[in-house]
Short mmCIF file of C-alpha atoms in Angstrom, two decimals:
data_model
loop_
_atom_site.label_atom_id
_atom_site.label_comp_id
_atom_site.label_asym_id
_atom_site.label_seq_id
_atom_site.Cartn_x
_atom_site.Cartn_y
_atom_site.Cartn_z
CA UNK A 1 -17.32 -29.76 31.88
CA UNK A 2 -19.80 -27.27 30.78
CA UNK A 3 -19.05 -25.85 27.16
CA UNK A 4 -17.61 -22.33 27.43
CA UNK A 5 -18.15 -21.13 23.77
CA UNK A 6 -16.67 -17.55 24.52
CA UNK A 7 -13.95 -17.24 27.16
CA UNK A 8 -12.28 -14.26 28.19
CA UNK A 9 -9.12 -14.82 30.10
CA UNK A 10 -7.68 -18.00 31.16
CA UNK A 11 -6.32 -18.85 34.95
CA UNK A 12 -3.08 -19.89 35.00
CA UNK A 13 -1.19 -22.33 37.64
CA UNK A 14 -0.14 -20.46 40.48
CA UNK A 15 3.71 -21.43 42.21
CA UNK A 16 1.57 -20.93 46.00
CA UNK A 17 -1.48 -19.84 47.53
CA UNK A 18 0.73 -18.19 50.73
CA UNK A 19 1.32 -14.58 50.44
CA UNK A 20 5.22 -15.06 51.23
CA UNK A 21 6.53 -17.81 48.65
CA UNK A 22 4.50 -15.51 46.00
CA UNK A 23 7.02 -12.84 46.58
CA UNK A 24 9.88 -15.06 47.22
CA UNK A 25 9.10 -16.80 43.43
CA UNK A 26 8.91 -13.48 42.75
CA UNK A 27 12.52 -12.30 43.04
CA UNK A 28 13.63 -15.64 42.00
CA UNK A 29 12.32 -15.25 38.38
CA UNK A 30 13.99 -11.67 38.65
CA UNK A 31 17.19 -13.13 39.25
CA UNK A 32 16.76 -15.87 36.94
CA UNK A 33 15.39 -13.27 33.95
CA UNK A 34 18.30 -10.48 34.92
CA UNK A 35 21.09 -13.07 34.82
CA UNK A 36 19.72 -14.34 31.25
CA UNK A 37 18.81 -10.81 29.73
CA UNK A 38 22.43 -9.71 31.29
CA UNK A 39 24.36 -12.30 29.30
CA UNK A 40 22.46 -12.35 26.26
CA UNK A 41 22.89 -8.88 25.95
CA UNK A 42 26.41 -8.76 26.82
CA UNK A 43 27.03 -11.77 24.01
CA UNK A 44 25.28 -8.89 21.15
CA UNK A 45 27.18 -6.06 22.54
CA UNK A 46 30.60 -7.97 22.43
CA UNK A 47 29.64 -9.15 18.55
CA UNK A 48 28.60 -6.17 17.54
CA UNK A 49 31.60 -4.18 18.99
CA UNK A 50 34.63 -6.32 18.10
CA UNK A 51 35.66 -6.37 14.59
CA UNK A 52 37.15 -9.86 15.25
CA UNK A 53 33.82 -11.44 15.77
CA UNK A 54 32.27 -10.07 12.73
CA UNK A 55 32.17 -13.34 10.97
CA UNK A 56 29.28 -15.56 10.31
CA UNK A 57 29.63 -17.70 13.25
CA UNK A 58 29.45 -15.14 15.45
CA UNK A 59 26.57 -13.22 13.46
CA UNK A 60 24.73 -16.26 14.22
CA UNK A 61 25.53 -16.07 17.63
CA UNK A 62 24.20 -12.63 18.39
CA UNK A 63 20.97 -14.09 16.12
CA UNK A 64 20.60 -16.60 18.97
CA UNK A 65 21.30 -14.44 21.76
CA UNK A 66 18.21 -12.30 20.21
CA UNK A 67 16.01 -14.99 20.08
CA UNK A 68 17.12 -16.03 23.64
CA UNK A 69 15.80 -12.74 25.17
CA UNK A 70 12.93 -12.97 23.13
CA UNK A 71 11.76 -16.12 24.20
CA UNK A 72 12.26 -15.73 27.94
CA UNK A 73 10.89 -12.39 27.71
CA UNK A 74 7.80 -13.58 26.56
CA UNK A 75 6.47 -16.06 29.43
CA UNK A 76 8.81 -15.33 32.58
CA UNK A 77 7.75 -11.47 33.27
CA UNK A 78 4.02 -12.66 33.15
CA UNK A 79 4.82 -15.08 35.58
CA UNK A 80 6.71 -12.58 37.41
CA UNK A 81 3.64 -10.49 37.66
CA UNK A 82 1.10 -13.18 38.61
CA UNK A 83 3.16 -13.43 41.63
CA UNK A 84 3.97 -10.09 43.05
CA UNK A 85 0.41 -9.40 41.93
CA UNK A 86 -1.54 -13.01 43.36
CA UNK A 87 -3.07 -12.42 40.15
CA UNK A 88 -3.58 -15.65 37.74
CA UNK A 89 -5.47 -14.56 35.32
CA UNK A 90 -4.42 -14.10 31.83
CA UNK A 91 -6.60 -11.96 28.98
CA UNK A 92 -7.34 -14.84 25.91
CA UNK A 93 -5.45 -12.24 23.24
CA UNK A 94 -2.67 -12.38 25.86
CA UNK A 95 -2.51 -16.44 25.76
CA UNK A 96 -2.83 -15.99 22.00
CA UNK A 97 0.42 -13.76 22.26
CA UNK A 98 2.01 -15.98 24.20
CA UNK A 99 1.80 -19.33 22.47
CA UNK A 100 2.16 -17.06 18.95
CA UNK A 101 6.00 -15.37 20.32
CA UNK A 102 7.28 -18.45 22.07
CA UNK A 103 6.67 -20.85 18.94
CA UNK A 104 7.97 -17.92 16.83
CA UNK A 105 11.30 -17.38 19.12
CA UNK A 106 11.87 -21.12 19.69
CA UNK A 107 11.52 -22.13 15.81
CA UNK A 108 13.80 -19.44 14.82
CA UNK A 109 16.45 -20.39 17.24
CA UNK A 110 16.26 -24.29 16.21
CA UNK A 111 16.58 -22.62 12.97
CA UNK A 112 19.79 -20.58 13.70
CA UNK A 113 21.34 -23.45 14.87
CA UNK A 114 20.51 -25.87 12.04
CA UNK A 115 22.39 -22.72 10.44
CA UNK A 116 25.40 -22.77 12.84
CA UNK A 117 26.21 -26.56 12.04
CA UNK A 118 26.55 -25.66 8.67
CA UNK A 119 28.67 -23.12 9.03
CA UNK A 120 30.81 -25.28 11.39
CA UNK A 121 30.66 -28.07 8.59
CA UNK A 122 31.95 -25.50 5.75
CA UNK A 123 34.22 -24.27 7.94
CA UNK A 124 35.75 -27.23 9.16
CA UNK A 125 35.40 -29.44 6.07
CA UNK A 126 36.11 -27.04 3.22
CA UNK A 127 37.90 -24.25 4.51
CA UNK A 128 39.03 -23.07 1.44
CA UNK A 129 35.57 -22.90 0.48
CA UNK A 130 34.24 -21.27 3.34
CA UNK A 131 34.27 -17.10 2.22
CA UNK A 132 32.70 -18.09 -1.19
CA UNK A 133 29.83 -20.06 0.50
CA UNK A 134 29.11 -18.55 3.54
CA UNK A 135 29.44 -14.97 2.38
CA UNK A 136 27.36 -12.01 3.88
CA UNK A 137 24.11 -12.73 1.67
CA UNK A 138 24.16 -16.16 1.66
CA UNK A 139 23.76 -15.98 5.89
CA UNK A 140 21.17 -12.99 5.51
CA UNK A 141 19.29 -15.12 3.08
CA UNK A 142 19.44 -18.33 5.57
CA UNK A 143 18.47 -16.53 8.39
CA UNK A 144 15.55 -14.48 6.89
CA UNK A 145 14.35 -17.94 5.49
CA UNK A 146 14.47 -19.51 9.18
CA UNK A 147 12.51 -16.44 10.39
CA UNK A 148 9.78 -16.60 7.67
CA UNK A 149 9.33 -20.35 8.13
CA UNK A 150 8.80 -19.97 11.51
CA UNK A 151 6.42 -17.33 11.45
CA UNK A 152 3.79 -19.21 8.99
CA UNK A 153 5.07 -22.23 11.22
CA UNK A 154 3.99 -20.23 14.48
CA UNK A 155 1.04 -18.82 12.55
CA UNK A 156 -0.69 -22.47 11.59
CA UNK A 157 0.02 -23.79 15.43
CA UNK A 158 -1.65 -20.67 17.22
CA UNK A 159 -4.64 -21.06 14.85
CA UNK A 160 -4.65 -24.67 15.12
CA UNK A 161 -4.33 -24.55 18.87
CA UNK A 162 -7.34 -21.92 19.49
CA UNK A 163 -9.04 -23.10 16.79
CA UNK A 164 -11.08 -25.09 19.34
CA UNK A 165 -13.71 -25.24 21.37
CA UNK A 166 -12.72 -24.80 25.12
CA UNK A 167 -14.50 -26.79 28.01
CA UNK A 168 -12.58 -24.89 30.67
CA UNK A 169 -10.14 -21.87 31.16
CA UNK A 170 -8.16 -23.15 34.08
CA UNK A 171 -4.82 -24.03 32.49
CA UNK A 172 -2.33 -26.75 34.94
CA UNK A 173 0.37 -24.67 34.16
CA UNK A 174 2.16 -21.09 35.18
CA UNK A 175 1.72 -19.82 31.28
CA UNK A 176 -0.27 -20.93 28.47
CA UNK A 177 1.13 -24.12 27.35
CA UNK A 178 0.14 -25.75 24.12
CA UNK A 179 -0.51 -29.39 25.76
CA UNK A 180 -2.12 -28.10 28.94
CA UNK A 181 -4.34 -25.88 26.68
CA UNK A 182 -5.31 -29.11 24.11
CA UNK A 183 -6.28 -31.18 27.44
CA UNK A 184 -8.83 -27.95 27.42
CA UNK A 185 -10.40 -28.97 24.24
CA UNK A 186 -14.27 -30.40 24.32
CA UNK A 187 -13.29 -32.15 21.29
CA UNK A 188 -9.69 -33.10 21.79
CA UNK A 189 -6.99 -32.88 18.98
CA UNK A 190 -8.58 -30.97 15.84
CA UNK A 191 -7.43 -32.20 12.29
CA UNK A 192 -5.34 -29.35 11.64
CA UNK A 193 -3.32 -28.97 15.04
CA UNK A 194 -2.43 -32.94 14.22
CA UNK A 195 -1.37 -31.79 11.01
CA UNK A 196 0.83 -29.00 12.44
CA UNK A 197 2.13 -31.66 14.63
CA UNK A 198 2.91 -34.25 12.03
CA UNK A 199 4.59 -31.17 10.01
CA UNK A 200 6.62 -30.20 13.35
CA UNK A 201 8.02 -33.33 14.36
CA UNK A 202 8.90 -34.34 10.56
CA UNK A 203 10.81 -30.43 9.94
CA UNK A 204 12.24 -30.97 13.68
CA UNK A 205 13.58 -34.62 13.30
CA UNK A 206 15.07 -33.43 9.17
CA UNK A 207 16.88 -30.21 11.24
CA UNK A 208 17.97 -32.84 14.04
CA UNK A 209 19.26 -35.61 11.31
CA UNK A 210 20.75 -32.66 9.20
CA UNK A 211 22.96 -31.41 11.94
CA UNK A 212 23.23 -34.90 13.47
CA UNK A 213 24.95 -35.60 9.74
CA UNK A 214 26.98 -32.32 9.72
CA UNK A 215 28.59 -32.95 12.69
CA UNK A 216 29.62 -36.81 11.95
CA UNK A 217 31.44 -35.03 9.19
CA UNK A 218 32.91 -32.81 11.17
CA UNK A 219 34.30 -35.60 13.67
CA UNK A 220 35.69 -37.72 10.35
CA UNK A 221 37.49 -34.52 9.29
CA UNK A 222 38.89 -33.13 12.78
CA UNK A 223 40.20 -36.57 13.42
CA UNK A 224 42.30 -36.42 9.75
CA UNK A 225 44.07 -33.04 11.24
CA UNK A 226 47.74 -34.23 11.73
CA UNK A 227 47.73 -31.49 15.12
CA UNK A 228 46.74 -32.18 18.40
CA UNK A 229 46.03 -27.96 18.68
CA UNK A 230 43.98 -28.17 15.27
CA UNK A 231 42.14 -31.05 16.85
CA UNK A 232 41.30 -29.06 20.30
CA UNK A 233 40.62 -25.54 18.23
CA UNK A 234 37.69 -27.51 16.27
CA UNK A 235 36.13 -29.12 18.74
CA UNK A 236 36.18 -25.82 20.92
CA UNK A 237 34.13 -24.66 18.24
CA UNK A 238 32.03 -27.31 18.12
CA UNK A 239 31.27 -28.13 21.26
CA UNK A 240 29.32 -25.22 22.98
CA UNK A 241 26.85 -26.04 19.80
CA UNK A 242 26.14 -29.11 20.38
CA UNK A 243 25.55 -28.37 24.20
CA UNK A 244 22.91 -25.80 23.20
CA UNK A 245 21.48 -28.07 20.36
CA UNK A 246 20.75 -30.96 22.81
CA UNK A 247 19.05 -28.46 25.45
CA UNK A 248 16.89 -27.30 23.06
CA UNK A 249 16.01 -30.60 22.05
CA UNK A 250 15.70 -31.90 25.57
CA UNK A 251 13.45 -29.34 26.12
CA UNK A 252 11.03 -29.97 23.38
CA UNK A 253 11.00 -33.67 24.90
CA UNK A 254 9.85 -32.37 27.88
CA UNK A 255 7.58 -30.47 27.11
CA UNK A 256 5.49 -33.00 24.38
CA UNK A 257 6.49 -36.10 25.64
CA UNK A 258 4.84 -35.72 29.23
CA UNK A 259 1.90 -33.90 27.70
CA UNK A 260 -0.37 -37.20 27.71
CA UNK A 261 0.61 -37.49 31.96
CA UNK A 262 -1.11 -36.18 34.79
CA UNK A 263 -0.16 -32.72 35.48
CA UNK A 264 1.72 -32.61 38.61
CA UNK A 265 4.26 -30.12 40.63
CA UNK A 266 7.06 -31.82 38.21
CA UNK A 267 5.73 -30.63 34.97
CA UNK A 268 5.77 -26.87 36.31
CA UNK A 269 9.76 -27.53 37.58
CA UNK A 270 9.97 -29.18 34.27
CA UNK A 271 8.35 -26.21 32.28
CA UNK A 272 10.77 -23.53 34.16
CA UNK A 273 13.76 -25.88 33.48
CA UNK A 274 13.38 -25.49 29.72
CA UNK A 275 12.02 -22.28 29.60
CA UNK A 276 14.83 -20.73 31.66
CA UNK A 277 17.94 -22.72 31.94
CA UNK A 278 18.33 -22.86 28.04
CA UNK A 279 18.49 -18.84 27.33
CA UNK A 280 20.07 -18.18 30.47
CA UNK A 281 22.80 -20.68 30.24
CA UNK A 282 23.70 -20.29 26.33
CA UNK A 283 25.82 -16.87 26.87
CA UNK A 284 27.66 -19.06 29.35
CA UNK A 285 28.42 -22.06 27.03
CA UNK A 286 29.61 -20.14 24.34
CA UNK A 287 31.89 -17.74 26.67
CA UNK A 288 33.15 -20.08 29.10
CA UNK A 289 34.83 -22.21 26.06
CA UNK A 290 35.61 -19.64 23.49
CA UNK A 291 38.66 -17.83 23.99
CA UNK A 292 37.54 -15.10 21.33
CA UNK A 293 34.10 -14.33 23.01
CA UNK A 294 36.58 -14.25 26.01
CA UNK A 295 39.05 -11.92 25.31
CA UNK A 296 36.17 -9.44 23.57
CA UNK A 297 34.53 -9.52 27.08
CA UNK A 298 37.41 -8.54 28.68
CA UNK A 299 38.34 -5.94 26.31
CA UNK A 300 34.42 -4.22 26.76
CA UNK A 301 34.91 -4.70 30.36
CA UNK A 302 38.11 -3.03 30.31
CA UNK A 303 37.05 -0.02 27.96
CA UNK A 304 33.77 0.54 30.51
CA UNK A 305 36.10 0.45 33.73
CA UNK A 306 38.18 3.27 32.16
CA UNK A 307 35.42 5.59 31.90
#
């Protein structure tokens, strides 16, 4: 491949080359988007309404919910665009954006939910504890710390990512994947993107051990409740967290582990599995099983159908 020292825009994978599937992609990604903005949104309005849900685990919730529509924002309208436009090309400040937001989002939502297990753990294993440590500064200051680590965190990977030299612009993928845009590289891995990535997996696997270790607390304390009820009301709490915490992490297998392969039709289903399914679906997990979330949805929905 020739050496492209100064590229402009990058072409991005498109779903079909026939004028009809274009716009049929098209108006699934609307759905897809609409049905993920829809619940996120409705998840912040409910937590920011109801006066019963303004407690940490919940503040946390509508963090999430933010990050959600943040995240999905960033990659699926583009793609959304390339298709009812049969236009693949993306402007290299607009790549730049899009690796810079999606590491940003992502990061800050593993880091809300490093947060959320433990404030399940104080919760469930010192409950008398619980208003003295997790008071209203102490999640402001845990949060704010999540979102400034993953900023410089986003920060080094962008700059370590186009930091290189590119040999091509045609990226195997419908947005502007990290691995798809190393295989790029005329010189392959630079020192400081395997730096980032030394630094990434060792902060993700200490997050993934921390709340690994939370939550086999949790289990040793839920099964010393005397009550069949207390049992179920912890684990209802619990549960929809975990769900959310292995999608995320699923995804992030996905998404590095396959980067050494071939690129083929299944990385792109791949890619819009864990893109999509994990901010569209988390509104869903946390309603479906919380019978607070619940009855504030109902309540909203009733106060709007009076009007």
């Amino acid at each position: 491949m020739n050496n492209l020292t100064s590229i402009s825009s990058f072409l991005l994978l498109e779903f079909s080359d026939m004028r009809e599937l274009q716009i049929l992609y098209f108006f699934v990604f609307l759905a897809l988007y609409l049905t993920a903005l829809i619940g996120n949104l409705l998840i912040i309005t409910v937590v920011a309404v109801d006066s019963h849900l303004h407690t940490p685990m919940y503040y946390f919730l509508l963090d999430l919910a933010t990050l959600d529509i943040g995240s999905i924002s960033v990659m699926v309208p583009k793609a959304m665009a390339m298709s009812l436009k049969n236009d693949r090309s993306i402007s290299y400040a607009g790549c730049v954006a899009q690796v810079f937001f999606y590491i940003f989002f992502v990061a800050s939502g593993y880091s809300v939910l490093t947060i959320m297990a433990h404030d399940r753990y104080v919760a469930i294993c010192h409950p008398l504890h619980y208003e003295r440590i997790m008071h209203k500064g102490a999640c402001l200051q845990m949060v704010a710390t999540g979102l400034i680590a993953s900023l410089i965190y986003a920060i080094l990977h962008t700059v370590g990512t186009f930091g290189n030299t590119f040999c091509s612009n045609i990226v195997n993928q419908f947005f502007c994947e990290i691995p798809q845009l190393i295989k790029l590289s005329c010189s392959g891995l630079s020192i400081m993107e395997i730096g980032v990535l030394i630094l990434s997996f060792s902060i993700g696997f200490g997050c993934f051990i921390f709340i690994l270790r939370s939550y086999v607390n949790i289990f040793v304390a839920v099964h010393r409740i005397p009550s069949s009820q207390g049992q179920k009301k912890a684990f209802s709490t619990c549960i929809p967290h975990l769900t959310v915490v292995t999608m995320l992490v699923a995804g992030g297998v996905l998404a590095y582990a396959r980067s050494t392969a071939d690129s083929s039709n299944l990385d792109t289903v791949l890619a819009v599995i864990y893109i999509i399914i994990p901010p569209m679906s988390n509104p869903f997990i946390y309603s479906v099983r919380n019978k607070e979330v619940k009855t504030a949805l109902r309540n909203l929905l009733h106060v709007a159908l009076s009007y």
